[in-house]
Amino acid sequence: MDNPQLFDNHGRELSYLRLAVTDRCNLRCTYCMPAEGINYMPERELLSWEEMFRLTRIMHEMGIKKVRITGGEPFVRNGLLDFLTDLAGLKDLEICLTTNGVFLGDYIDALKKLGVNHINLSLDSLDRDRFKQITRRDDFQKVYDNLLRLIQAGFQVKINAVVMQGKNEEDIITLTEFAREHPVSVRFIEEMPFNGSGLVEETLFWDHIRILDRIKSAFPGLLARPFLYGETAHTYDIPGFKGNVGVIAAFSRTFCGTCNRIRLTAKGQVKTCLYDDGVFDLKAYLRGGVSDEEVKKQLLTLFNKRPLDGFEAENKRKGVITESMTTIGG
C-alpha cells in the first residue's frame, strides 16, 4: 500500500482534517461548557506534538489538503508555533486556525510569516456586556483589537458566531453590519448540543431558516453564492459590503451529503462525524508501535463504515451527548 486516497463508504472524498491540539480553553462560553469548566485531560494523555505531526503527514499523503488547528483554544498549549512550523514544511498543505482571539495578539506576525493566513475567530457578540455574559470572561476588547489587527495585516478572516435565544439575537444585525466596512466573512451558526451538560434541546428556535430570515429583513438585497462541495456555510453577498455573511446549519445538519472532514480530538479519538462519540483511539494505536502503512489501513477501515449523516451518527452513539465542544475540536 503506497498512498491510498481517503474516500468514505458513500463515495465522499476526505480532504480536510480538523485537528484539536488541546481540550483546554481560557473562556467558559455557555454553549460550550459549564461555568466551572470540565475535567481536562493531563497533557501526557493527549497526543504529543510529534504524534500529531505524524498523523497529519500520513493523512496528507492520503489526500488531506487542508488542516484546521482547533481546540479548546490552541494558544493555551505550549509549543503551538513550533508545531505550525513543522506543518508548514508539508508541501501544498493549507494550514488554518480557529481561535477565540484572546491570546492572538502575540502571534499575528509569526502566523503571517508561516503562511497561516486563514483565521476563524469565535466572536458571538460585538457588545462587551453580552460578550462577558456568553464567555463568562471580560476579554472583549482584546479580541476586538486582535480582530482589527488581523484584518489590517491581510488575513482571510471568518467570524464564527453561535446564535442563542435570549443571549445575542441583536448581534445578528450588528455582526452583519461589521462586514459592510470590513472584508470578513461572518458566519452565524446554529447552537449545538455539545455544552458539557448532557442536556439536548429537541428543537431549536434560532435555526438556519430563522437566522437567514432575520438577515434578509434588514438586508433584502442578499445574493446567494454557489454552495461548494465540502462547505458548511451557505454564504451571501450584500451589495455595497466589503465582506459577506453565511449561515451554518450545524444542528439541522443540512450539509452532511458533501462532508469532506476527518476530526481528530486532542486525546487521539478519530471522529468520522461531529455527532459520533469517537470511533477509534489512534493515540493508543500509535503507541503500540504500528507502522505508517498500518495507520493508513486503519483509517481506510474506519471511513468505510462512516454514517451517512449526523442523525445516523447520533443514533449509533453509545449514550446521550455529554461532551463539551472543547473536547471534540469544534
mmCIF file of C-alpha atoms in Angstrom:
data_model
loop_
_atom_site.group_PDB
_atom_site.id
_atom_site.type_symbol
_atom_site.label_atom_id
_atom_site.label_comp_id
_atom_site.label_asym_id
_atom_site.label_seq_id
_atom_site.Cartn_x
_atom_site.Cartn_y
_atom_site.Cartn_z
ATOM 1 C CA MET A 1 0.000 0.000 0.000
ATOM 2 C CA ASP A 2 1.579 3.266 -1.119
ATOM 3 C CA ASN A 3 -0.678 6.292 -0.656
ATOM 4 C CA PRO A 4 -4.304 5.209 -0.954
ATOM 5 C CA GLN A 5 -6.723 8.114 -1.217
ATOM 6 C CA LEU A 6 -9.297 8.572 1.509
ATOM 7 C CA PHE A 7 -12.914 8.104 0.490
ATOM 8 C CA ASP A 8 -15.781 7.004 2.693
ATOM 9 C CA ASN A 9 -18.331 4.293 2.013
ATOM 10 C CA HIS A 10 -20.680 6.900 0.492
ATOM 11 C CA GLY A 11 -18.151 7.997 -2.119
ATOM 12 C CA ARG A 12 -17.221 11.243 -0.389
ATOM 13 C CA GLU A 13 -13.607 12.319 -0.767
ATOM 14 C CA LEU A 14 -11.908 13.244 2.524
ATOM 15 C CA SER A 15 -9.572 16.192 2.106
ATOM 16 C CA TYR A 16 -9.931 18.242 5.292
ATOM 17 C CA LEU A 17 -8.563 17.413 8.755
ATOM 18 C CA ARG A 18 -9.844 19.226 11.830
ATOM 19 C CA LEU A 19 -7.191 18.677 14.462
ATOM 20 C CA ALA A 20 -7.776 19.625 18.091
ATOM 21 C CA VAL A 21 -4.446 20.257 19.796
ATOM 22 C CA THR A 22 -5.832 20.751 23.315
ATOM 23 C CA ASP A 23 -9.064 20.355 25.248
ATOM 24 C CA ARG A 24 -8.283 23.387 27.411
ATOM 25 C CA CYS A 25 -9.753 26.847 26.992
ATOM 26 C CA ASN A 26 -9.394 30.181 28.748
ATOM 27 C CA LEU A 27 -13.064 31.094 28.187
ATOM 28 C CA ARG A 28 -16.204 29.440 29.559
ATOM 29 C CA CYS A 29 -18.744 30.004 26.788
ATOM 30 C CA THR A 30 -22.242 28.966 27.819
ATOM 31 C CA TYR A 31 -22.842 26.862 24.692
ATOM 32 C CA CYS A 32 -19.546 25.006 25.142
ATOM 33 C CA MET A 33 -19.072 24.145 28.803
ATOM 34 C CA PRO A 34 -20.393 24.697 32.331
ATOM 35 C CA ALA A 35 -19.271 27.735 34.353
ATOM 36 C CA GLU A 36 -16.948 25.578 36.449
ATOM 37 C CA GLY A 37 -15.310 24.158 33.328
ATOM 38 C CA ILE A 38 -14.714 20.485 32.613
ATOM 39 C CA ASN A 39 -12.230 17.876 33.776
ATOM 40 C CA TYR A 40 -9.276 18.474 31.489
ATOM 41 C CA MET A 41 -7.010 15.651 30.407
ATOM 42 C CA PRO A 42 -3.427 15.634 31.739
ATOM 43 C CA GLU A 43 -1.069 16.546 28.883
ATOM 44 C CA ARG A 44 0.523 13.074 28.907
ATOM 45 C CA GLU A 45 -2.890 11.682 27.927
ATOM 46 C CA LEU A 46 -3.115 13.949 24.896
ATOM 47 C CA LEU A 47 -1.457 13.341 21.573
ATOM 48 C CA SER A 48 2.070 14.732 21.604
ATOM 49 C CA TRP A 49 3.108 17.296 19.005
ATOM 50 C CA GLU A 50 5.205 14.604 17.348
ATOM 51 C CA GLU A 51 2.255 12.223 17.175
ATOM 52 C CA MET A 52 0.009 14.910 15.744
ATOM 53 C CA PHE A 53 2.576 15.772 13.108
ATOM 54 C CA ARG A 54 2.993 12.127 12.146
ATOM 55 C CA LEU A 55 -0.760 11.627 11.775
ATOM 56 C CA THR A 56 -1.151 14.834 9.767
ATOM 57 C CA ARG A 57 1.699 13.784 7.469
ATOM 58 C CA ILE A 58 0.153 10.348 6.946
ATOM 59 C CA MET A 59 -3.258 11.829 6.158
ATOM 60 C CA HIS A 60 -1.661 14.403 3.862
ATOM 61 C CA GLU A 61 -0.144 11.512 1.916
ATOM 62 C CA MET A 62 -3.668 10.073 1.651
ATOM 63 C CA GLY A 63 -5.184 13.223 0.167
ATOM 64 C CA ILE A 64 -5.728 15.654 3.031
ATOM 65 C CA LYS A 65 -5.184 19.100 1.512
ATOM 66 C CA LYS A 66 -6.271 21.287 4.404
ATOM 67 C CA VAL A 67 -5.774 21.095 8.151
ATOM 68 C CA ARG A 68 -7.555 23.308 10.646
ATOM 69 C CA ILE A 69 -5.962 23.637 14.075
ATOM 70 C CA THR A 70 -8.605 23.893 16.780
ATOM 71 C CA GLY A 71 -9.023 23.284 20.494
ATOM 72 C CA GLY A 72 -10.158 24.139 23.039
ATOM 73 C CA GLU A 73 -8.105 27.222 22.480
ATOM 74 C CA PRO A 74 -4.933 26.297 20.550
ATOM 75 C CA PHE A 75 -2.809 29.055 22.070
ATOM 76 C CA VAL A 76 -3.122 27.723 25.615
ATOM 77 C CA ARG A 77 -0.873 24.763 24.776
ATOM 78 C CA ASN A 78 2.852 25.454 24.746
ATOM 79 C CA GLY A 79 4.649 24.518 21.545
ATOM 80 C CA LEU A 80 1.956 25.510 19.046
ATOM 81 C CA LEU A 81 4.199 27.711 16.879
ATOM 82 C CA ASP A 82 6.856 25.012 16.586
ATOM 83 C CA PHE A 83 4.145 22.579 15.504
ATOM 84 C CA LEU A 84 2.812 25.025 12.920
ATOM 85 C CA THR A 85 6.355 25.488 11.636
ATOM 86 C CA ASP A 86 6.642 21.734 11.130
ATOM 87 C CA LEU A 87 3.290 21.618 9.338
ATOM 88 C CA ALA A 88 4.377 24.448 7.053
ATOM 89 C CA GLY A 89 7.070 22.104 5.740
ATOM 90 C CA LEU A 90 4.448 19.750 4.267
ATOM 91 C CA LYS A 91 4.114 20.644 0.600
ATOM 92 C CA ASP A 92 0.771 22.019 -0.609
ATOM 93 C CA LEU A 93 -0.945 21.692 2.759
ATOM 94 C CA GLU A 94 -3.242 24.613 3.616
ATOM 95 C CA ILE A 95 -2.994 25.432 7.318
ATOM 96 C CA CYS A 96 -5.900 27.202 9.012
ATOM 97 C CA LEU A 97 -6.512 28.131 12.620
ATOM 98 C CA THR A 98 -9.573 28.603 14.812
ATOM 99 C CA THR A 99 -9.163 30.728 17.939
ATOM 100 C CA ASN A 100 -11.147 32.816 20.408
ATOM 101 C CA GLY A 101 -8.616 35.611 19.827
ATOM 102 C CA VAL A 102 -7.720 36.464 23.414
ATOM 103 C CA PHE A 103 -4.044 35.479 23.134
ATOM 104 C CA LEU A 104 -3.752 36.040 19.402
ATOM 105 C CA GLY A 105 -2.012 39.415 19.557
ATOM 106 C CA ASP A 106 1.375 37.949 20.428
ATOM 107 C CA TYR A 107 1.342 35.617 17.413
ATOM 108 C CA ILE A 108 -0.054 37.570 14.466
ATOM 109 C CA ASP A 109 3.319 38.387 12.921
ATOM 110 C CA ALA A 110 4.619 34.842 13.349
ATOM 111 C CA LEU A 111 1.480 33.348 11.799
ATOM 112 C CA LYS A 112 1.827 35.651 8.814
ATOM 113 C CA LYS A 113 5.430 34.580 8.266
ATOM 114 C CA LEU A 114 4.413 30.909 8.399
ATOM 115 C CA GLY A 115 1.704 31.431 5.809
ATOM 116 C CA VAL A 116 -1.144 30.660 8.189
ATOM 117 C CA ASN A 117 -3.414 33.197 6.529
ATOM 118 C CA HIS A 118 -6.854 31.714 7.200
ATOM 119 C CA ILE A 119 -8.131 32.504 10.690
ATOM 120 C CA ASN A 120 -11.546 31.672 12.108
ATOM 121 C CA LEU A 121 -12.306 33.891 15.077
ATOM 122 C CA SER A 122 -15.029 32.847 17.511
ATOM 123 C CA LEU A 123 -16.929 36.012 18.412
ATOM 124 C CA ASP A 124 -20.595 35.818 19.368
ATOM 125 C CA SER A 125 -21.232 39.475 20.149
ATOM 126 C CA LEU A 126 -19.877 42.952 19.448
ATOM 127 C CA ASP A 127 -21.296 44.175 22.745
ATOM 128 C CA ARG A 128 -18.927 43.976 25.692
ATOM 129 C CA ASP A 129 -21.604 43.069 28.249
ATOM 130 C CA ARG A 130 -23.147 40.352 26.082
ATOM 131 C CA PHE A 131 -19.669 39.016 25.301
ATOM 132 C CA LYS A 132 -18.974 38.782 29.038
ATOM 133 C CA GLN A 133 -22.285 37.048 29.727
ATOM 134 C CA ILE A 134 -21.675 34.473 26.995
ATOM 135 C CA THR A 135 -17.975 33.782 27.652
ATOM 136 C CA ARG A 136 -18.050 34.427 31.417
ATOM 137 C CA ARG A 137 -14.874 36.462 30.898
ATOM 138 C CA ASP A 138 -14.268 40.195 30.340
ATOM 139 C CA ASP A 139 -11.934 39.894 27.341
ATOM 140 C CA PHE A 140 -13.955 41.592 24.609
ATOM 141 C CA GLN A 141 -11.546 44.465 23.959
ATOM 142 C CA LYS A 142 -8.557 42.131 23.495
ATOM 143 C CA VAL A 143 -10.487 40.035 20.993
ATOM 144 C CA TYR A 144 -11.856 43.019 19.094
ATOM 145 C CA ASP A 145 -8.456 44.713 18.870
ATOM 146 C CA ASN A 146 -6.874 41.499 17.602
ATOM 147 C CA LEU A 147 -9.649 41.111 15.041
ATOM 148 C CA LEU A 148 -8.878 44.545 13.640
ATOM 149 C CA ARG A 149 -5.165 43.717 13.567
ATOM 150 C CA LEU A 150 -5.854 40.539 11.596
ATOM 151 C CA ILE A 151 -7.863 42.463 9.038
ATOM 152 C CA GLN A 152 -5.210 45.176 8.741
ATOM 153 C CA ALA A 153 -2.499 42.536 8.277
ATOM 154 C CA GLY A 154 -4.381 40.998 5.360
ATOM 155 C CA PHE A 155 -5.525 37.710 6.897
ATOM 156 C CA GLN A 156 -8.572 35.973 5.471
ATOM 157 C CA VAL A 157 -10.852 36.173 8.483
ATOM 158 C CA LYS A 158 -14.076 34.353 9.228
ATOM 159 C CA ILE A 159 -16.042 35.357 12.307
ATOM 160 C CA ASN A 160 -17.952 32.450 13.841
ATOM 161 C CA ALA A 161 -20.988 33.456 15.900
ATOM 162 C CA VAL A 162 -23.276 30.959 17.612
ATOM 163 C CA VAL A 163 -26.826 32.349 17.715
ATOM 164 C CA MET A 164 -28.582 31.798 21.053
ATOM 165 C CA GLN A 165 -32.109 32.685 22.058
ATOM 166 C CA GLY A 166 -32.226 35.397 24.689
ATOM 167 C CA LYS A 167 -28.462 35.983 24.579
ATOM 168 C CA ASN A 168 -27.269 37.528 21.333
ATOM 169 C CA GLU A 169 -30.085 37.817 18.788
ATOM 170 C CA GLU A 170 -29.287 41.520 18.478
ATOM 171 C CA ASP A 171 -25.856 40.662 17.152
ATOM 172 C CA ILE A 172 -27.195 39.023 14.004
ATOM 173 C CA ILE A 173 -27.615 42.508 12.580
ATOM 174 C CA THR A 174 -24.631 44.203 14.246
ATOM 175 C CA LEU A 175 -22.220 41.467 13.157
ATOM 176 C CA THR A 176 -23.635 41.556 9.634
ATOM 177 C CA GLU A 177 -23.095 45.332 9.628
ATOM 178 C CA PHE A 178 -19.459 44.730 10.561
ATOM 179 C CA ALA A 179 -18.998 43.118 7.142
ATOM 180 C CA ARG A 180 -20.072 46.346 5.457
ATOM 181 C CA GLU A 181 -16.738 48.072 6.061
ATOM 182 C CA HIS A 182 -14.504 45.039 6.676
ATOM 183 C CA PRO A 183 -13.538 42.242 4.236
ATOM 184 C CA VAL A 184 -14.555 39.394 6.535
ATOM 185 C CA SER A 185 -16.975 36.507 6.307
ATOM 186 C CA VAL A 186 -19.414 36.493 9.206
ATOM 187 C CA ARG A 187 -20.925 33.039 9.735
ATOM 188 C CA PHE A 188 -23.883 32.504 12.023
ATOM 189 C CA ILE A 189 -24.009 29.001 13.491
ATOM 190 C CA GLU A 190 -26.932 27.087 14.920
ATOM 191 C CA GLU A 191 -26.353 26.210 18.560
ATOM 192 C CA MET A 192 -25.255 22.598 19.010
ATOM 193 C CA PRO A 193 -25.766 20.249 21.980
ATOM 194 C CA PHE A 194 -22.080 19.968 22.951
ATOM 195 C CA ASN A 195 -22.185 22.097 26.100
ATOM 196 C CA GLY A 196 -20.929 19.506 28.564
ATOM 197 C CA SER A 197 -24.255 19.314 30.398
ATOM 198 C CA GLY A 198 -25.826 16.279 28.770
ATOM 199 C CA LEU A 199 -28.982 18.331 28.143
ATOM 200 C CA VAL A 200 -30.024 18.405 24.498
ATOM 201 C CA GLU A 201 -32.769 20.568 23.032
ATOM 202 C CA GLU A 202 -35.006 18.649 20.643
ATOM 203 C CA THR A 203 -35.994 21.810 18.811
ATOM 204 C CA LEU A 204 -34.050 24.961 18.058
ATOM 205 C CA PHE A 205 -35.596 28.428 17.942
ATOM 206 C CA TRP A 206 -32.742 30.077 16.042
ATOM 207 C CA ASP A 207 -32.375 27.557 13.253
ATOM 208 C CA HIS A 208 -30.760 28.394 9.910
ATOM 209 C CA ILE A 209 -34.070 29.429 8.370
ATOM 210 C CA ARG A 210 -34.933 31.906 11.114
ATOM 211 C CA ILE A 211 -31.369 33.309 11.177
ATOM 212 C CA LEU A 212 -31.443 33.898 7.427
ATOM 213 C CA ASP A 213 -34.880 35.481 7.625
ATOM 214 C CA ARG A 214 -33.596 37.921 10.243
ATOM 215 C CA ILE A 215 -30.674 38.909 7.981
ATOM 216 C CA LYS A 216 -32.974 39.279 4.947
ATOM 217 C CA SER A 217 -35.339 41.501 6.915
ATOM 218 C CA ALA A 218 -32.572 44.069 7.340
ATOM 219 C CA PHE A 219 -30.691 43.418 4.099
ATOM 220 C CA PRO A 220 -33.229 42.400 1.423
ATOM 221 C CA GLY A 221 -30.636 42.585 -1.354
ATOM 222 C CA LEU A 222 -28.945 39.381 -0.181
ATOM 223 C CA LEU A 223 -27.352 37.439 -3.074
ATOM 224 C CA ALA A 224 -26.649 33.729 -2.612
ATOM 225 C CA ARG A 225 -23.224 32.385 -3.571
ATOM 226 C CA PRO A 226 -22.842 28.879 -5.054
ATOM 227 C CA PHE A 227 -22.696 26.169 -2.387
ATOM 228 C CA LEU A 228 -19.395 24.379 -2.935
ATOM 229 C CA TYR A 229 -18.534 20.759 -2.174
ATOM 230 C CA GLY A 230 -17.279 20.385 1.381
ATOM 231 C CA GLU A 231 -18.639 23.720 2.564
ATOM 232 C CA THR A 232 -20.781 24.004 5.669
ATOM 233 C CA ALA A 233 -21.953 27.599 5.263
ATOM 234 C CA HIS A 234 -24.480 28.903 2.788
ATOM 235 C CA THR A 235 -22.910 32.283 2.046
ATOM 236 C CA TYR A 236 -24.393 35.511 0.737
ATOM 237 C CA ASP A 237 -23.136 38.787 -0.664
ATOM 238 C CA ILE A 238 -24.782 42.072 0.197
ATOM 239 C CA PRO A 239 -24.464 44.929 -2.327
ATOM 240 C CA GLY A 240 -22.049 47.577 -1.093
ATOM 241 C CA PHE A 241 -20.437 45.318 1.524
ATOM 242 C CA LYS A 242 -16.726 44.541 1.592
ATOM 243 C CA GLY A 243 -17.419 41.233 3.354
ATOM 244 C CA ASN A 244 -20.129 38.605 3.238
ATOM 245 C CA VAL A 245 -22.338 36.580 5.568
ATOM 246 C CA GLY A 246 -23.091 32.891 5.914
ATOM 247 C CA VAL A 247 -25.333 30.549 7.877
ATOM 248 C CA ILE A 248 -24.211 27.129 9.126
ATOM 249 C CA ALA A 249 -26.967 24.612 9.850
ATOM 250 C CA ALA A 250 -24.875 22.707 12.378
ATOM 251 C CA PHE A 251 -27.832 21.385 14.397
ATOM 252 C CA SER A 252 -30.127 20.873 11.394
ATOM 253 C CA ARG A 253 -27.290 19.065 9.583
ATOM 254 C CA THR A 254 -28.283 20.006 6.035
ATOM 255 C CA PHE A 255 -24.738 19.802 4.615
ATOM 256 C CA CYS A 256 -23.768 16.230 5.541
ATOM 257 C CA GLY A 257 -24.055 14.966 1.980
ATOM 258 C CA THR A 258 -20.816 16.669 0.943
ATOM 259 C CA CYS A 259 -18.864 16.347 4.200
ATOM 260 C CA ASN A 260 -15.132 16.002 3.471
ATOM 261 C CA ARG A 261 -13.885 16.162 7.076
ATOM 262 C CA ILE A 262 -11.875 13.984 9.391
ATOM 263 C CA ARG A 263 -11.928 15.017 13.044
ATOM 264 C CA LEU A 264 -9.170 14.113 15.457
ATOM 265 C CA THR A 265 -9.542 15.055 19.115
ATOM 266 C CA ALA A 266 -6.660 16.134 21.303
ATOM 267 C CA LYS A 267 -6.677 12.782 23.082
ATOM 268 C CA GLY A 268 -6.439 10.940 19.766
ATOM 269 C CA GLN A 269 -10.017 9.883 19.112
ATOM 270 C CA VAL A 270 -10.962 9.676 15.447
ATOM 271 C CA LYS A 271 -14.420 11.052 14.761
ATOM 272 C CA THR A 272 -15.924 10.236 11.387
ATOM 273 C CA CYS A 273 -18.725 12.675 12.263
ATOM 274 C CA LEU A 274 -19.076 15.526 14.726
ATOM 275 C CA TYR A 275 -22.083 13.763 16.242
ATOM 276 C CA ASP A 276 -20.482 10.353 16.874
ATOM 277 C CA ASP A 277 -18.833 9.549 20.193
ATOM 278 C CA GLY A 278 -15.425 8.661 18.793
ATOM 279 C CA VAL A 279 -14.869 5.563 16.700
ATOM 280 C CA PHE A 280 -11.205 4.726 17.322
ATOM 281 C CA ASP A 281 -8.335 5.578 19.685
ATOM 282 C CA LEU A 282 -5.435 6.484 17.396
ATOM 283 C CA LYS A 283 -3.254 7.524 20.316
ATOM 284 C CA ALA A 284 -3.221 4.029 21.810
ATOM 285 C CA TYR A 285 -2.794 2.571 18.333
ATOM 286 C CA LEU A 286 0.269 4.727 17.599
ATOM 287 C CA ARG A 287 1.816 3.993 20.962
ATOM 288 C CA GLY A 288 1.501 0.310 20.198
ATOM 289 C CA GLY A 289 4.303 0.711 17.663
ATOM 290 C CA VAL A 290 2.362 0.487 14.395
ATOM 291 C CA SER A 291 3.804 1.478 11.019
ATOM 292 C CA ASP A 292 2.547 4.258 8.750
ATOM 293 C CA GLU A 293 1.085 1.604 6.457
ATOM 294 C CA GLU A 294 -0.922 0.125 9.323
ATOM 295 C CA VAL A 295 -2.271 3.573 10.207
ATOM 296 C CA LYS A 296 -3.385 4.073 6.605
ATOM 297 C CA LYS A 297 -5.169 0.721 6.555
ATOM 298 C CA GLN A 298 -6.914 1.549 9.816
ATOM 299 C CA LEU A 299 -8.121 4.908 8.507
ATOM 300 C CA LEU A 300 -9.487 3.268 5.363
ATOM 301 C CA THR A 301 -11.335 0.736 7.509
ATOM 302 C CA LEU A 302 -12.826 3.395 9.778
ATOM 303 C CA PHE A 303 -14.129 5.553 6.957
ATOM 304 C CA ASN A 304 -15.556 2.556 5.155
ATOM 305 C CA LYS A 305 -18.121 2.414 7.979
ATOM 306 C CA ARG A 306 -18.992 6.083 8.135
ATOM 307 C CA PRO A 307 -22.572 7.173 8.925
ATOM 308 C CA LEU A 308 -24.455 8.817 6.095
ATOM 309 C CA ASP A 309 -25.165 11.921 8.152
ATOM 310 C CA GLY A 310 -25.133 13.400 11.624
ATOM 311 C CA PHE A 311 -28.505 11.931 12.528
ATOM 312 C CA GLU A 312 -27.343 8.382 11.824
ATOM 313 C CA ALA A 313 -24.138 9.059 13.759
ATOM 314 C CA GLU A 314 -26.087 10.355 16.757
ATOM 315 C CA ASN A 315 -28.432 7.358 16.679
ATOM 316 C CA LYS A 316 -25.438 4.992 16.796
ATOM 317 C CA ARG A 317 -23.907 6.622 19.858
ATOM 318 C CA LYS A 318 -23.448 4.506 22.965
ATOM 319 C CA GLY A 319 -25.120 7.166 25.091
ATOM 320 C CA VAL A 320 -26.548 10.685 25.074
ATOM 321 C CA ILE A 321 -24.356 13.635 24.110
ATOM 322 C CA THR A 322 -22.445 14.761 27.196
ATOM 323 C CA GLU A 323 -19.259 16.149 25.636
ATOM 324 C CA SER A 324 -18.155 19.747 25.695
ATOM 325 C CA MET A 325 -17.313 21.249 22.325
ATOM 326 C CA THR A 326 -13.848 21.975 23.683
ATOM 327 C CA THR A 327 -13.116 18.255 23.965
ATOM 328 C CA ILE A 328 -14.008 17.416 20.362
ATOM 329 C CA GLY A 329 -12.429 20.228 18.430
ATOM 330 C CA GLY A 330 -15.454 22.230 17.299
#
